[in-house]
Amino acid sequence: MNKKPSLHTSLSPALVHLYDVSNATVVIIDVLRATSTITTALYNGARCVIPVDSVSRCIELGKQIDGITAGERDGKIAEGLEYGNSPFEYPKEFIEGKTLVLTTTNGTRLLHMALEKGAKEIVTGSFPNLSAVCDHLIETKRDVILGCAAWKDRVNMEDTLFAGAVISTVRDHFEINCDSSHMSEAMYEKGRKDLFSFLKKNNASHYHRLMNFGLEKDIRYCLTADGANVLPIYSDGKLIVKS
Amino acid sequence: MNKKPSLHTSLSPALVHLYDVSNATVVIIDVLRATSTITTALYNGARCVIPVDSVSRCIELGKQIDGITAGERDGKIAEGLEYGNSPFEYPKEFIEGKTLVLTTTNGTRLLHMALEKGAKEIVTGSFPNLSAVCDHLIETKRDVILGCAAWKDRVNMEDTLFAGAVISTVRDHFEINCDSSHMSEAMYEKGRKDLFSFLKKNNASHYHRLMNFGLEKDIRYCLTADGANVLPIYSDGKLIVKS
């Protein structure tokens, strides 16, 4: 019998060094809202999404390649950029055929960490592409690190819930000796009936932050499975749809 | 109205730098089994417990002060030491009036980290002294960091559950803007009816490790509230009972 590949969950970028990514697929998870927006833009026909770690780099690259520049700081479109972090800003009629240069803090940093540590493959995960992620992990039969982007290294609820959602689907295909994974799954099982209410009831910090910005619609979309079900995969500095 | 003190949970020593311990009480949590054994030894009349970070330091100090040396590595009493990590090794008739020099890896390291970062006060927490910890935190009205010792920096289930147990008792007395805390509490609420079964059902790594060593009795004791309900407090290099 072949040994099953392993699956681990890193609840914060500050913990990712504990796991061996060198032969693994790393799933970057930034549910509210970076990875939800990335899969949405790609689903709606964006040519690619280029994640960058600073506003200045976003502006510079946007000019160089004539791309759409996007990113927020403290809940507002960052100065010098054109668009924000909401998946609703990227419908098909706007984004199709275009390149999105997106600056995020937590997700992009984690992606670059995984890259530097020699991850075999990097994809992005969010509820809108939950099934695409799970199908890919099961098909690939490679070790998996579910990497939560968290918030300035602090563990957050929505990324943990997404890790749990993946695990509850793929668990039989992996060897899982990882309390973080089992905890994520237990948390998801507790909240799965109504993730929005679960975040509210448990006082998730991003729930409050985004509600204060009037973004209930964004939260609900970002917690709904398979609304933009493609697999963003990182290749040569950009995220494209896995064909 | 006075502002409530804050409460945060650090799920791993690798995350403790994210929190300001300088005006806080840090609760060191190493449920299986270091902090359960510490409170048990003190409850049973040990004069004090001196936590040290290596076997050689344990042996050296044991000789210098004529103390009981104890500690395990890989589930066995470490070479050169006299006793192990089990709370059942320290009944009143044995430990009363004696000094226990205990070497643990995860818990001791976290304690020294908290000390170096200038923690205002350091106590140890475990289910056997759950009420003593909660009463102290409520009375003291100081900011709190619940510090899980984890396992080689990897988050573990039983320490998280204990953090959740504390939070479920003290929550009304603190301002809690911390997803790790809310997640810990949600996890505890899910498992509280039968923590032993919860660890088993969710494949907690230490559950399996200790069961393989035949230590079910230890696990059950370490998950039971208030069996040795005193408050170990760190002062001048040793843990003593708070009077």
Short mmCIF file of C-alpha atoms in Angstrom, two decimals, chain A:
data_model
loop_
_atom_site.label_atom_id
_atom_site.label_comp_id
_atom_site.label_asym_id
_atom_site.label_seq_id
_atom_site.Cartn_x
_atom_site.Cartn_y
_atom_site.Cartn_z
CA MET A 1 0.00 0.00 0.00
CA ASN A 2 1.34 3.39 -0.89
CA LYS A 3 1.88 5.77 1.96
CA LYS A 4 -0.52 8.68 1.87
CA PRO A 5 0.98 12.15 1.49
CA SER A 6 0.97 14.32 4.60
CA LEU A 7 -1.10 17.41 5.29
CA HIS A 8 -0.24 20.14 7.78
CA THR A 9 -1.80 23.47 8.63
CA SER A 10 0.27 26.54 9.46
CA LEU A 11 -2.05 28.91 11.32
CA SER A 12 0.25 31.91 10.89
CA PRO A 13 3.17 32.92 8.65
CA ALA A 14 5.23 32.95 11.87
CA LEU A 15 4.77 29.17 12.07
CA VAL A 16 5.39 28.21 8.46
CA HIS A 17 9.10 27.57 9.11
CA LEU A 18 8.05 24.53 11.16
CA TYR A 19 6.91 22.69 8.07
CA ASP A 20 8.86 21.29 5.15
CA VAL A 21 7.48 22.95 2.05
CA SER A 22 10.16 21.71 -0.32
CA ASN A 23 8.16 18.81 -1.72
CA ALA A 24 4.79 20.24 -0.93
CA THR A 25 1.95 22.16 -2.45
CA VAL A 26 1.45 25.27 -0.35
CA VAL A 27 -2.08 26.68 -0.32
CA ILE A 28 -2.03 30.41 0.49
CA ILE A 29 -5.21 31.30 2.38
CA ASP A 30 -6.34 34.89 2.87
CA VAL A 31 -10.11 34.57 2.95
CA LEU A 32 -10.97 38.21 3.74
CA ARG A 33 -10.35 39.12 1.00
CA ALA A 34 -7.14 38.72 -1.02
CA THR A 35 -7.39 35.12 -2.16
CA SER A 36 -11.16 35.39 -2.66
CA THR A 37 -10.59 38.37 -4.94
CA ILE A 38 -7.75 36.68 -6.82
CA THR A 39 -9.83 33.65 -7.73
CA THR A 40 -12.77 35.89 -8.67
CA ALA A 41 -10.70 38.05 -11.00
CA LEU A 42 -9.24 34.97 -12.67
CA TYR A 43 -12.62 33.27 -12.90
CA ASN A 44 -13.94 36.37 -14.60
CA GLY A 45 -11.23 36.21 -17.23
CA ALA A 46 -8.29 38.23 -15.90
CA ARG A 47 -5.19 37.19 -17.82
CA CYS A 48 -3.24 36.92 -14.59
CA VAL A 49 -2.87 38.41 -11.13
CA ILE A 50 0.52 39.70 -10.04
CA PRO A 51 0.81 39.86 -6.25
CA VAL A 52 3.19 42.54 -5.00
CA ASP A 53 4.12 43.53 -1.50
CA SER A 54 4.06 47.31 -1.62
CA VAL A 55 1.99 50.14 -3.00
CA SER A 56 5.01 51.70 -4.72
CA ARG A 57 5.86 48.45 -6.49
CA CYS A 58 2.21 48.12 -7.50
CA ILE A 59 2.20 51.59 -9.07
CA GLU A 60 5.52 51.03 -10.82
CA LEU A 61 4.55 47.65 -12.26
CA GLY A 62 1.09 48.86 -13.22
CA LYS A 63 2.69 51.51 -15.42
CA GLN A 64 5.27 49.15 -16.90
CA ILE A 65 2.78 46.55 -18.06
CA ASP A 66 -0.34 48.70 -18.34
CA GLY A 67 -2.09 46.68 -15.65
CA ILE A 68 -4.93 47.40 -13.28
CA THR A 69 -3.47 48.47 -9.94
CA ALA A 70 -5.32 47.52 -6.81
CA GLY A 71 -4.90 47.34 -3.09
CA GLU A 72 -6.11 48.73 0.18
CA ARG A 73 -4.54 50.00 3.33
CA ASP A 74 -6.71 50.37 6.42
CA GLY A 75 -9.87 49.64 4.48
CA LYS A 76 -9.43 52.29 1.79
CA ILE A 77 -7.99 52.15 -1.71
CA ALA A 78 -4.33 52.96 -1.21
CA GLU A 79 -3.15 56.31 -2.49
CA GLY A 80 -1.97 56.07 -6.08
CA LEU A 81 -3.88 52.88 -6.84
CA GLU A 82 -7.05 52.56 -8.89
CA TYR A 83 -9.07 49.80 -7.25
CA GLY A 84 -9.61 48.05 -3.96
CA ASN A 85 -9.69 44.54 -2.51
CA SER A 86 -13.35 43.73 -3.11
CA PRO A 87 -14.17 40.79 -5.37
CA PHE A 88 -17.16 42.82 -6.63
CA GLU A 89 -14.82 45.30 -8.30
CA TYR A 90 -13.76 42.66 -10.80
CA PRO A 91 -16.73 41.54 -12.92
CA LYS A 92 -16.13 39.91 -16.28
CA GLU A 93 -17.01 43.02 -18.30
CA PHE A 94 -14.26 44.91 -16.52
CA ILE A 95 -11.44 42.47 -15.86
CA GLU A 96 -11.56 40.07 -18.81
CA GLY A 97 -8.26 39.92 -20.65
CA LYS A 98 -6.56 42.33 -18.26
CA THR A 99 -3.71 41.95 -15.81
CA LEU A 100 -4.42 42.75 -12.18
CA VAL A 101 -1.49 43.99 -10.08
CA LEU A 102 -2.64 43.46 -6.50
CA THR A 103 -0.86 44.53 -3.36
CA THR A 104 -1.83 42.77 -0.16
CA THR A 105 0.16 42.55 3.01
CA ASN A 106 -0.42 39.24 4.74
CA GLY A 107 -1.09 36.98 1.75
CA THR A 108 1.71 38.28 -0.45
CA ARG A 109 4.24 38.03 2.34
CA LEU A 110 3.32 34.40 3.00
CA LEU A 111 3.52 33.61 -0.71
CA HIS A 112 7.01 35.03 -0.89
CA MET A 113 8.03 33.10 2.22
CA ALA A 114 6.83 29.85 0.65
CA LEU A 115 8.68 30.71 -2.53
CA GLU A 116 11.94 31.45 -0.70
CA LYS A 117 11.68 28.19 1.20
CA GLY A 118 11.46 26.36 -2.09
CA ALA A 119 7.82 25.28 -2.16
CA LYS A 120 7.23 22.75 -4.92
CA GLU A 121 3.99 24.42 -5.93
CA ILE A 122 1.96 27.40 -4.72
CA VAL A 123 -1.77 27.83 -5.20
CA THR A 124 -4.29 30.13 -3.55
CA GLY A 125 -7.36 29.03 -1.65
CA SER A 126 -10.60 30.64 -0.54
CA PHE A 127 -14.21 29.56 -0.19
CA PRO A 128 -15.09 30.77 -3.73
CA ASN A 129 -12.66 28.14 -5.08
CA LEU A 130 -12.90 25.52 -2.35
CA SER A 131 -13.71 22.61 -4.67
CA ALA A 132 -11.00 23.49 -7.16
CA VAL A 133 -8.43 23.47 -4.35
CA CYS A 134 -9.65 20.17 -2.90
CA ASP A 135 -9.81 18.46 -6.29
CA HIS A 136 -6.29 19.59 -7.07
CA LEU A 137 -4.84 18.40 -3.76
CA ILE A 138 -6.47 14.99 -4.11
CA GLU A 139 -5.35 14.57 -7.72
CA THR A 140 -1.79 15.72 -7.16
CA LYS A 141 -1.08 13.27 -4.30
CA ARG A 142 1.67 15.51 -2.96
CA ASP A 143 2.34 16.68 0.61
CA VAL A 144 0.27 19.73 1.49
CA ILE A 145 0.80 22.76 3.70
CA LEU A 146 -2.32 24.83 4.25
CA GLY A 147 -0.84 28.27 4.91
CA CYS A 148 -3.07 30.77 6.66
CA ALA A 149 -2.05 34.36 5.90
CA ALA A 150 -3.49 35.49 9.25
CA TRP A 151 -3.27 39.17 10.24
CA LYS A 152 0.17 40.54 11.02
CA ASP A 153 1.09 37.03 12.13
CA ARG A 154 -1.89 36.78 14.49
CA VAL A 155 -4.02 33.70 13.88
CA ASN A 156 -7.43 34.51 12.46
CA MET A 157 -10.71 32.69 12.40
CA GLU A 158 -11.73 32.82 8.76
CA ASP A 159 -8.47 31.45 7.38
CA THR A 160 -8.56 28.67 9.98
CA LEU A 161 -12.14 27.85 8.97
CA PHE A 162 -11.12 27.56 5.34
CA ALA A 163 -8.26 25.21 6.26
CA GLY A 164 -10.86 23.18 8.14
CA ALA A 165 -13.19 23.15 5.13
CA VAL A 166 -10.41 21.77 2.92
CA ILE A 167 -9.48 19.15 5.49
CA SER A 168 -13.05 17.98 5.95
CA THR A 169 -13.15 17.23 2.22
CA VAL A 170 -9.69 15.77 1.60
CA ARG A 171 -8.99 14.06 4.95
CA ASP A 172 -9.22 10.47 3.69
CA HIS A 173 -6.52 11.10 1.11
CA PHE A 174 -3.88 12.35 3.53
CA GLU A 175 -1.98 11.32 6.62
CA ILE A 176 -2.78 14.08 9.12
CA ASN A 177 -0.65 14.17 12.27
CA CYS A 178 -1.15 17.81 13.04
CA ASP A 179 -3.21 19.30 15.86
CA SER A 180 -3.60 22.59 13.98
CA SER A 181 -5.29 20.66 11.19
CA HIS A 182 -7.54 18.72 13.54
CA MET A 183 -8.45 21.91 15.40
CA SER A 184 -9.24 23.69 12.13
CA GLU A 185 -11.50 20.86 11.08
CA ALA A 186 -13.26 20.76 14.47
CA MET A 187 -13.80 24.51 14.22
CA TYR A 188 -15.20 24.20 10.71
CA GLU A 189 -17.53 21.38 11.74
CA LYS A 190 -18.83 23.64 14.49
CA GLY A 191 -19.40 26.59 12.17
CA ARG A 192 -20.12 25.11 8.75
CA LYS A 193 -23.90 25.44 8.87
CA ASP A 194 -23.61 29.21 8.89
CA LEU A 195 -20.10 30.60 8.68
CA PHE A 196 -21.26 34.21 8.69
CA SER A 197 -23.13 33.75 11.95
CA PHE A 198 -20.20 31.78 13.36
CA LEU A 199 -17.79 34.68 12.73
CA LYS A 200 -20.29 37.11 14.22
CA LYS A 201 -21.07 35.01 17.26
CA ASN A 202 -17.39 34.38 17.98
CA ASN A 203 -16.36 37.99 17.51
CA ALA A 204 -13.92 37.41 14.65
CA SER A 205 -11.81 40.53 14.34
CA HIS A 206 -12.09 40.82 10.53
CA TYR A 207 -15.81 40.34 10.69
CA HIS A 208 -16.05 43.49 12.78
CA ARG A 209 -13.51 45.41 10.75
CA LEU A 210 -15.26 44.75 7.45
CA MET A 211 -18.77 45.23 8.86
CA ASN A 212 -17.65 48.64 10.08
CA PHE A 213 -16.70 49.46 6.48
CA GLY A 214 -20.19 48.38 5.32
CA LEU A 215 -18.86 45.26 3.62
CA GLU A 216 -21.35 42.59 4.72
CA LYS A 217 -21.90 41.62 1.07
CA ASP A 218 -18.16 40.99 0.67
CA ILE A 219 -17.99 38.84 3.78
CA ARG A 220 -20.98 36.74 2.69
CA TYR A 221 -19.50 36.22 -0.77
CA CYS A 222 -16.08 35.33 0.65
CA LEU A 223 -17.67 32.66 2.87
CA THR A 224 -19.67 31.01 0.09
CA ALA A 225 -18.26 27.94 -1.60
CA ASP A 226 -17.45 27.70 -5.27
CA GLY A 227 -18.65 31.06 -6.56
CA ALA A 228 -15.48 31.43 -8.66
CA ASN A 229 -14.24 27.90 -8.85
CA VAL A 230 -10.87 28.00 -10.59
CA LEU A 231 -7.41 27.20 -9.27
CA PRO A 232 -4.92 30.10 -9.20
CA ILE A 233 -1.43 28.67 -9.48
CA TYR A 234 1.78 30.64 -9.10
CA SER A 235 4.21 30.53 -11.99
CA ASP A 236 6.94 32.95 -13.02
CA GLY A 237 5.86 35.71 -10.68
CA LYS A 238 2.17 35.61 -11.41
CA LEU A 239 -0.99 33.73 -10.59
CA ILE A 240 -2.77 32.15 -13.52
CA VAL A 241 -5.61 29.68 -13.83
CA LYS A 242 -4.43 26.11 -13.79
CA SER A 243 -5.51 24.61 -17.06
#
